[in-house]
CSV table of C-alpha atoms in Angstrom, one decimal:
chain,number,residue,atom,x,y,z
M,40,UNK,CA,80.1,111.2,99.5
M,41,UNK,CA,82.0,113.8,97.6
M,42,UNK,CA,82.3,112.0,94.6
M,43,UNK,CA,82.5,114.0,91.3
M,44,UNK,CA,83.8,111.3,88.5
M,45,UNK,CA,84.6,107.7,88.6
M,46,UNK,CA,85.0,104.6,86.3
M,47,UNK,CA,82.0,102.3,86.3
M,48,UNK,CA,83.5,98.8,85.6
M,49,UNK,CA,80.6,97.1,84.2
M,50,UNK,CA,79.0,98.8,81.8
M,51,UNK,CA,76.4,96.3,79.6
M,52,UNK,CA,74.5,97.1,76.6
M,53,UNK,CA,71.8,97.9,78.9
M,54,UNK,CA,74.0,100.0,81.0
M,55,UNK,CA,75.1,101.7,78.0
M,56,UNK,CA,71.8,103.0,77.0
M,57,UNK,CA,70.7,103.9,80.5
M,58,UNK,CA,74.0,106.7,80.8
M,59,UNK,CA,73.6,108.0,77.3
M,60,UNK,CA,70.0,108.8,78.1
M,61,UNK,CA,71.1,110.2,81.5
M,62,UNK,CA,74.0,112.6,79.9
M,63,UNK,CA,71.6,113.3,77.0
M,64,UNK,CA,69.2,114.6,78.8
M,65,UNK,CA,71.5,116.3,81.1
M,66,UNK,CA,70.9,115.0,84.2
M,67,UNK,CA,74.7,113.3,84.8
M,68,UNK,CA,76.4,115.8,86.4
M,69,UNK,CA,79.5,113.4,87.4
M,70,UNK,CA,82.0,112.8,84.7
M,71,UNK,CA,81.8,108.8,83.7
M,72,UNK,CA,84.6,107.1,82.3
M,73,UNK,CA,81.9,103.4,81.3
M,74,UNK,CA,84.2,100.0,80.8
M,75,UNK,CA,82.4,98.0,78.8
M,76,UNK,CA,82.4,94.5,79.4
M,77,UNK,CA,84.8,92.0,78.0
M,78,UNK,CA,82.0,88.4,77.7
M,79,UNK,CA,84.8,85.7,78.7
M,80,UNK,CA,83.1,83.2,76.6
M,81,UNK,CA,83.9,85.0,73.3
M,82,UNK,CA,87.0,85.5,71.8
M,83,UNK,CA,88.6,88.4,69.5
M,84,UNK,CA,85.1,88.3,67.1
M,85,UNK,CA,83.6,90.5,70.1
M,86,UNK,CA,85.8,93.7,69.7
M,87,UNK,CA,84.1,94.7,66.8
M,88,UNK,CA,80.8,94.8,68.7
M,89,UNK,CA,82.9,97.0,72.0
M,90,UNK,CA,84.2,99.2,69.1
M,91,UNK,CA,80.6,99.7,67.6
M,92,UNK,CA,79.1,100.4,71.5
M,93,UNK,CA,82.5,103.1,72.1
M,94,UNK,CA,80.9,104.8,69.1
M,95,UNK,CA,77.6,105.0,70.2
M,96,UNK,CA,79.7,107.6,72.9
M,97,UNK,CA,80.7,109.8,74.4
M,98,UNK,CA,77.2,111.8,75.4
M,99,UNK,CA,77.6,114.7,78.0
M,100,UNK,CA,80.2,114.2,80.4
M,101,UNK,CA,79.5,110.4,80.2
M,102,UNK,CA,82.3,108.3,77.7
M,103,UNK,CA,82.4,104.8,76.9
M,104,UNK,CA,86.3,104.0,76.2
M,105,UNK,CA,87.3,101.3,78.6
M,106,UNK,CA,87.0,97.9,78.0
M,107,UNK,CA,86.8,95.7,81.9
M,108,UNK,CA,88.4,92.4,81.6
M,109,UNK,CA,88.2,89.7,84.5
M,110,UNK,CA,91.0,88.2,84.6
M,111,UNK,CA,90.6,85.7,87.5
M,112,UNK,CA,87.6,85.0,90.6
M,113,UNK,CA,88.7,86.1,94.5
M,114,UNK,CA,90.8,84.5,96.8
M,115,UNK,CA,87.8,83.4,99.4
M,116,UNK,CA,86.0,80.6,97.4
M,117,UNK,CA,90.0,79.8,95.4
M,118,UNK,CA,89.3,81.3,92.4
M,119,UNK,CA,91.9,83.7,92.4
M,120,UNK,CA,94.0,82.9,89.9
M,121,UNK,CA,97.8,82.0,92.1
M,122,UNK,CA,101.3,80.9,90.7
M,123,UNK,CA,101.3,78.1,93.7
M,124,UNK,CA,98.2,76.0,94.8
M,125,UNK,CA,96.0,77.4,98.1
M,126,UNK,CA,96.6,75.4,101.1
M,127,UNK,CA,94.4,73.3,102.6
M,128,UNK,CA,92.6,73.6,105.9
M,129,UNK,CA,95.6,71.5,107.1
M,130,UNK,CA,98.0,73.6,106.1
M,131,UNK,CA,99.1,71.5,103.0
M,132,UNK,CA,99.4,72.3,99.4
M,133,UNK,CA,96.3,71.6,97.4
M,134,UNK,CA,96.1,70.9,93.5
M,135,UNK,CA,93.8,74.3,93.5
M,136,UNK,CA,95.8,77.4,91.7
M,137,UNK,CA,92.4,79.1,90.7
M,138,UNK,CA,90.9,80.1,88.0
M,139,UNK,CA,92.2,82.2,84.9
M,140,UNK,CA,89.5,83.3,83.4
M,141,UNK,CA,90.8,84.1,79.8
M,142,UNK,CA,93.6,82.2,78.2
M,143,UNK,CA,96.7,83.9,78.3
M,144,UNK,CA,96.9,82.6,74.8
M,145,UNK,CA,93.6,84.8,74.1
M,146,UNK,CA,94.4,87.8,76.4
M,147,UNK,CA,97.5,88.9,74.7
M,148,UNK,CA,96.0,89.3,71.6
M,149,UNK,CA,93.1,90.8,72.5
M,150,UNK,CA,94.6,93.0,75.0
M,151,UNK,CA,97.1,93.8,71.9
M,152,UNK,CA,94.1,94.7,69.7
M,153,UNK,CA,92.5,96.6,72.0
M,154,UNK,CA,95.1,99.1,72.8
M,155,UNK,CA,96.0,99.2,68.4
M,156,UNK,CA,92.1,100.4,68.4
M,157,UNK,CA,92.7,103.2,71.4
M,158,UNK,CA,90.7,101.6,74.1
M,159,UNK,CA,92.2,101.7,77.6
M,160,UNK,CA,92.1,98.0,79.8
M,161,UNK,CA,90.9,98.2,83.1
M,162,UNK,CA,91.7,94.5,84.3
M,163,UNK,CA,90.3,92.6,87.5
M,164,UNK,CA,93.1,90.7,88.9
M,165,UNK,CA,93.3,89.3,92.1
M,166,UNK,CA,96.2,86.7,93.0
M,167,UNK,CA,99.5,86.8,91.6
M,168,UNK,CA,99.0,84.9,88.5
M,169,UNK,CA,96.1,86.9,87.3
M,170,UNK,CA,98.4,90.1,88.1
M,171,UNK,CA,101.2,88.8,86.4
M,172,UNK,CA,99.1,87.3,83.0
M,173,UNK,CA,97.5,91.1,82.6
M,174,UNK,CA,101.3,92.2,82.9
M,175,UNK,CA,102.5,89.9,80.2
M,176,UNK,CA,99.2,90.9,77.9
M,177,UNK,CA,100.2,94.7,78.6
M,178,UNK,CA,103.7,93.9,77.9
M,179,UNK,CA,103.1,92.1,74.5
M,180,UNK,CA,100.9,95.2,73.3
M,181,UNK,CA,103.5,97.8,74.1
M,182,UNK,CA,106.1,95.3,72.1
M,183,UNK,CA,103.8,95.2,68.8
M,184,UNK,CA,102.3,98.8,69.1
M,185,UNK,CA,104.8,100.9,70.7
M,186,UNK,CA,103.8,103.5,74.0
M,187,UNK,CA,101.1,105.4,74.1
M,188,UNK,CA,98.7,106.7,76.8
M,189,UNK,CA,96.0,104.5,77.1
M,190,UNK,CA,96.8,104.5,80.8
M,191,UNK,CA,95.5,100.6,81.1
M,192,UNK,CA,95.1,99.4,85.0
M,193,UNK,CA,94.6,96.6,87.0
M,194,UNK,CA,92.0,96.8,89.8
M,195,UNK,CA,91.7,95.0,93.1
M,196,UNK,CA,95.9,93.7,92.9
M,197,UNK,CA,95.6,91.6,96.4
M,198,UNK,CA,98.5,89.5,95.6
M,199,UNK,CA,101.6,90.9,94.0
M,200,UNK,CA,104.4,88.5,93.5
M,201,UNK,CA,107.6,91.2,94.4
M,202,UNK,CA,109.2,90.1,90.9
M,203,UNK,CA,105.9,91.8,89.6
M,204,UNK,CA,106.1,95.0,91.3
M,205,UNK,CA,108.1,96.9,89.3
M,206,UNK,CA,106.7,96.5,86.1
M,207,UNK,CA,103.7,98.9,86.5
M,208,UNK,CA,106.1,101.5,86.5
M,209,UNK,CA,108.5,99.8,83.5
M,210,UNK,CA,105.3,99.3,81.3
M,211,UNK,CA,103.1,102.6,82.7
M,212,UNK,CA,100.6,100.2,84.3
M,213,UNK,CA,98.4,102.3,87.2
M,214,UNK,CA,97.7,100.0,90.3
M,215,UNK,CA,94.1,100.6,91.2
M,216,UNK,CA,93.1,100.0,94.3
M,217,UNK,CA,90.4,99.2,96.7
M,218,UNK,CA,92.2,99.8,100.1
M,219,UNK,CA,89.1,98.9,102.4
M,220,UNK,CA,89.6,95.3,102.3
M,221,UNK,CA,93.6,95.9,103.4
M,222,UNK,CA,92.9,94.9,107.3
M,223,UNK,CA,92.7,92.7,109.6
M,224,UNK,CA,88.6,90.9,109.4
M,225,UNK,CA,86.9,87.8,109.4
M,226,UNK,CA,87.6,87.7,105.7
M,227,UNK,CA,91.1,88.0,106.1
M,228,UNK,CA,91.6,86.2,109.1
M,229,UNK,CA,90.1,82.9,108.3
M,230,UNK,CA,89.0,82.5,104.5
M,231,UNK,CA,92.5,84.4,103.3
M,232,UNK,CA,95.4,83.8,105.8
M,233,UNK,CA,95.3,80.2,106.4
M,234,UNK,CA,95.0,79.2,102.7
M,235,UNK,CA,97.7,81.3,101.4
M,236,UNK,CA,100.5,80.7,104.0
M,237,UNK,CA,102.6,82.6,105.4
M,238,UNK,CA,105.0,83.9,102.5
M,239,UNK,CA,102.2,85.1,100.0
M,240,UNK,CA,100.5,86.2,102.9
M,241,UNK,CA,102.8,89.2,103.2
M,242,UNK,CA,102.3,90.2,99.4
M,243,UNK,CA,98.9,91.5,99.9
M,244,UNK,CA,98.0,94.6,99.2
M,245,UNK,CA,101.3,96.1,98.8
M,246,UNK,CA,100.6,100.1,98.5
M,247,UNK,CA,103.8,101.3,99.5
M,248,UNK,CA,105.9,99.2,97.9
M,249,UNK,CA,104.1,100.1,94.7
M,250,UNK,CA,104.6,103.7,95.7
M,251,UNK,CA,108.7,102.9,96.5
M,252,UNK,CA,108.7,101.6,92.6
M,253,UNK,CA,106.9,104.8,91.2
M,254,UNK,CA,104.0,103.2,90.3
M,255,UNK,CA,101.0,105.2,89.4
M,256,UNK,CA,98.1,105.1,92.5
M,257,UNK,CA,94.3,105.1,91.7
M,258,UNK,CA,91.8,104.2,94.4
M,259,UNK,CA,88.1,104.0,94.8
M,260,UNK,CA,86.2,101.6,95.8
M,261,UNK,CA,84.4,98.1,94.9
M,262,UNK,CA,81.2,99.3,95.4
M,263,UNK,CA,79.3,97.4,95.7
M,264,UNK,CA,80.9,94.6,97.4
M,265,UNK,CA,82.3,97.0,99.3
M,266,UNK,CA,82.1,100.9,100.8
M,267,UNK,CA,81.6,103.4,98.3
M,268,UNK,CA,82.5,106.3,100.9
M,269,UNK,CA,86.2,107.6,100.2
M,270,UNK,CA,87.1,108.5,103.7
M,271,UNK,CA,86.2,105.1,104.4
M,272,UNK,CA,88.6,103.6,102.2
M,273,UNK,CA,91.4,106.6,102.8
M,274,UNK,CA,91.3,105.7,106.3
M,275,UNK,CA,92.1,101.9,105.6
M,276,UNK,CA,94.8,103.1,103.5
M,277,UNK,CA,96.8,105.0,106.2
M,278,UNK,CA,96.1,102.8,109.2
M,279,UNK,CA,95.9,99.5,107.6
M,280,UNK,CA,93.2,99.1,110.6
M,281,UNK,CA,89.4,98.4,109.9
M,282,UNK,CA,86.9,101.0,110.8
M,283,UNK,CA,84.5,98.5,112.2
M,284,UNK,CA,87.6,97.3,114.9
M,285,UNK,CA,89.7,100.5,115.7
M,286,UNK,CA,92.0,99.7,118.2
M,287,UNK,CA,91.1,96.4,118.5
M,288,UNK,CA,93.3,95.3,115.5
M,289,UNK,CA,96.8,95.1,114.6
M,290,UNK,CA,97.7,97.0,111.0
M,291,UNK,CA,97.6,94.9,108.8
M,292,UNK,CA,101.1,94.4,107.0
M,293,UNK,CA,102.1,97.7,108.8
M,294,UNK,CA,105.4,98.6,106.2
M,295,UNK,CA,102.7,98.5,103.1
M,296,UNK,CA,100.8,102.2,104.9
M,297,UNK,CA,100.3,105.2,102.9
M,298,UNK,CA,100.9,108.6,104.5
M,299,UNK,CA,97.6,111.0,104.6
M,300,UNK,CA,98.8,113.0,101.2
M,301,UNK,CA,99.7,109.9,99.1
M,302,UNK,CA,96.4,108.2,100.0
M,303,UNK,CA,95.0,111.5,99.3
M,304,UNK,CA,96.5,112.2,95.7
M,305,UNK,CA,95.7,108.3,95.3
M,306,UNK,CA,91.3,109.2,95.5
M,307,UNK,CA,92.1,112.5,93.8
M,308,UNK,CA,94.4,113.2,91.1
M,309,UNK,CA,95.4,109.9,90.5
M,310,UNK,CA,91.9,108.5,90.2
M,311,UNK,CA,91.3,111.6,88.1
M,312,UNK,CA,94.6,110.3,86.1
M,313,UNK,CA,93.4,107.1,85.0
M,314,UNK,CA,90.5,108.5,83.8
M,315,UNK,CA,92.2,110.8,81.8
M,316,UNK,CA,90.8,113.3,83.7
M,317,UNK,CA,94.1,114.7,85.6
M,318,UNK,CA,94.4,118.1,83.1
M,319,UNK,CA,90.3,119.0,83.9
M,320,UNK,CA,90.3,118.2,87.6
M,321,UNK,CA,91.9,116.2,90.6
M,322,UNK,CA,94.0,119.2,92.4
M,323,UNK,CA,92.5,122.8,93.0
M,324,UNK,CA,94.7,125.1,90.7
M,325,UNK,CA,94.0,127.5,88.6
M,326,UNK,CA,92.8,126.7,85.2
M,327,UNK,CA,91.0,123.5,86.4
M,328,UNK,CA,87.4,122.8,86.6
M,329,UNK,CA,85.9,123.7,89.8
M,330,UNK,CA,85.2,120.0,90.7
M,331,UNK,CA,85.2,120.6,94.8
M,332,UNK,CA,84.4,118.9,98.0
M,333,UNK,CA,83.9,120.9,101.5
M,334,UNK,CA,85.0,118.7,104.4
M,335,UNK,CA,83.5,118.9,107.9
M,336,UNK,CA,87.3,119.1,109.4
M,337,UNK,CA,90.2,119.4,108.0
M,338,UNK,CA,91.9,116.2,107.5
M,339,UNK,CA,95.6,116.9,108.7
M,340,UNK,CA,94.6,118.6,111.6
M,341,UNK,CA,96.1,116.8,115.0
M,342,UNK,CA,92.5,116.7,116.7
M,343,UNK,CA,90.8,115.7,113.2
M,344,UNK,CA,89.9,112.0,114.5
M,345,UNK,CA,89.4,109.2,112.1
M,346,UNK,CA,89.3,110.1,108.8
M,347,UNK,CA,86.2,107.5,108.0
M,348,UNK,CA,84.6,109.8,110.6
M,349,UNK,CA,84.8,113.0,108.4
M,350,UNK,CA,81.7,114.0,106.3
M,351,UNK,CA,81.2,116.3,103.2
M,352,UNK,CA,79.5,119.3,103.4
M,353,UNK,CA,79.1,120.0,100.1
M,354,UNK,CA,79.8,118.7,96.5
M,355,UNK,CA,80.4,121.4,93.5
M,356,UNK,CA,81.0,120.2,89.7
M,357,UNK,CA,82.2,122.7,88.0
M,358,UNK,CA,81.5,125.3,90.4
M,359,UNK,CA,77.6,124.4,90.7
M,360,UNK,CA,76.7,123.0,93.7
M,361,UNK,CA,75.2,118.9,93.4
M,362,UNK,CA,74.9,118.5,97.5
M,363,UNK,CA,74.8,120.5,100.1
């Protein structure tokens, strides 16, 4: 799939062990960035424990210096964590506004502690409330430590509140995102839609917006709940169409489309940036590491077709070829 480096966003104990045997014995030849994971039913006493695990690191190209925090559930079963109750199935406001999975009164000092100690957050947040609360907990640790570039990110971001969107650029927050689910579906259609109404409804998923505001773009995927295939996910991104329903479907929220080269940069250099990784590779230019994928077609071309339709050739890291 042409993937040379990525962020895994649960990395246990167990997990921990199995990549520093892999990079120790040399057989990782992708770059790993591991986020260990935050245990939602401890407090502050756990960080010691992260910081020991973080030291146990980095092996090979593999380093353990995230920490993944869930913030709130998903939208489909009302766990997302929302501002304003879901809707019922008739329509009506419910006394349901999901689930916050960590206190805020807990996240801002931990976040806070975490980015004193040098580890970056990588947050799961999926309504608006989760969004905002990781905000608030990044905001707090900039006010008692000051900047820095830790380059913390929230993942997933289907609900923004508008208010919300310009604070990732204000407090250097990167948007990571999983564009695959940004389409018309079954998903969408009837377990999303009808229980958000028809306000919040237009909030999801707002890529360009984000863009507008100068906020940093990272995108992979959710794999394994969803695609792990790039192309995949870059064509969501430009069409706001699903794969599986070309032509069949409306774009979803139309005015929230990337252009090819922003969705582009967003799997390349700016996945590469949140991984600290933008100064090694991400762009082809001299001095970088050759960390290269050979298309089937060239993407921009008028006759290309889909870009979900595209497959790699071959996949070099650092010049060496990994697939052919």
């Amino acid at each position: 799939l042409g993937i040379t480096n990525w962020q895994d966003a649960i990395v246990t104990p167990i997990d921990l062990a199995a990549y520093r045997s892999l990079a120790g014995r040399g057989g990782l030849s992708a770059r790993v960035v591991g986020a260990l994971w935050w245990d939602r039913s401890l407090g502050l006493e756990q960080i010691e424990a992260l910081v020991e695990q973080r030291a146990s690191g980095p092996v090979g190209r593999f380093r353990p210096t995230s920490v993944k925090i869930m913030a709130d559930g998903v939208l489909e079963n009302f766990t997302g964590a929302m501002l304003e109750p879901y809707l019922g199935a008739d329509g009506r406001p419910t006394n349901n506004r999901g689930i916050g999975f960590v206190d805020p009164a807990i996240l801002g000092p931990a976040v806070t502690r975490l980015d004193a100690l040098g580890f970056q957050v990588h947050f799961h947040a999926i309504g608006e409330r989760a969004v905002r609360e990781a905000l608030d907990a990044i905001e707090a640790a900039r006010a008692a430590n000051g900047p820095n570039d830790l380059r913390h990110h929230i993942a997933h971001i289907q609900v923004i509140h508008p208010s919300d969107i310009p604070r990732f650029r204000r407090l250097g927050v990167v948007a990571n995102a999983q564009p695959y689910w940004a389409c018309h579906e079954d998903q969408m259609d009837e377990l999303t839609i009808p229980f958000l109404g028809p306000e919040r409804t237009t909030w999801q998923y707002p890529f360009a917006s984000l863009r507008r505001a100068g906020a940093t773009l990272a995108m992979g995927s959710d794999w394994s709940v969803s695609t792990p295939n790039p192309l995949l996910e870059m064509e969501v991104a430009v069409t706001r169409v699903s794969d599986r329903s070309r032509g069949e479907q409306p774009p979803f929220l139309p005015d929230e489309r990337l252009d090819l080269p922003a969705a582009l940069a967003a799997f390349t250099i700016g996945s590469a940036y949140v991984n600290h990784l933008d100064d090694v590779v991400g762009s082809i230019e001299v001095g970088r590491a050759a960390d290269l994928v050979v298309l089937d077609r060239d993407l921009f071309a008028p006759d290309a077709g889909p870009i979900g339709d595209a497959r790699v050739l071959a996949t070099f890291v650092e010049g060496e070829p990994v697939f052919e």
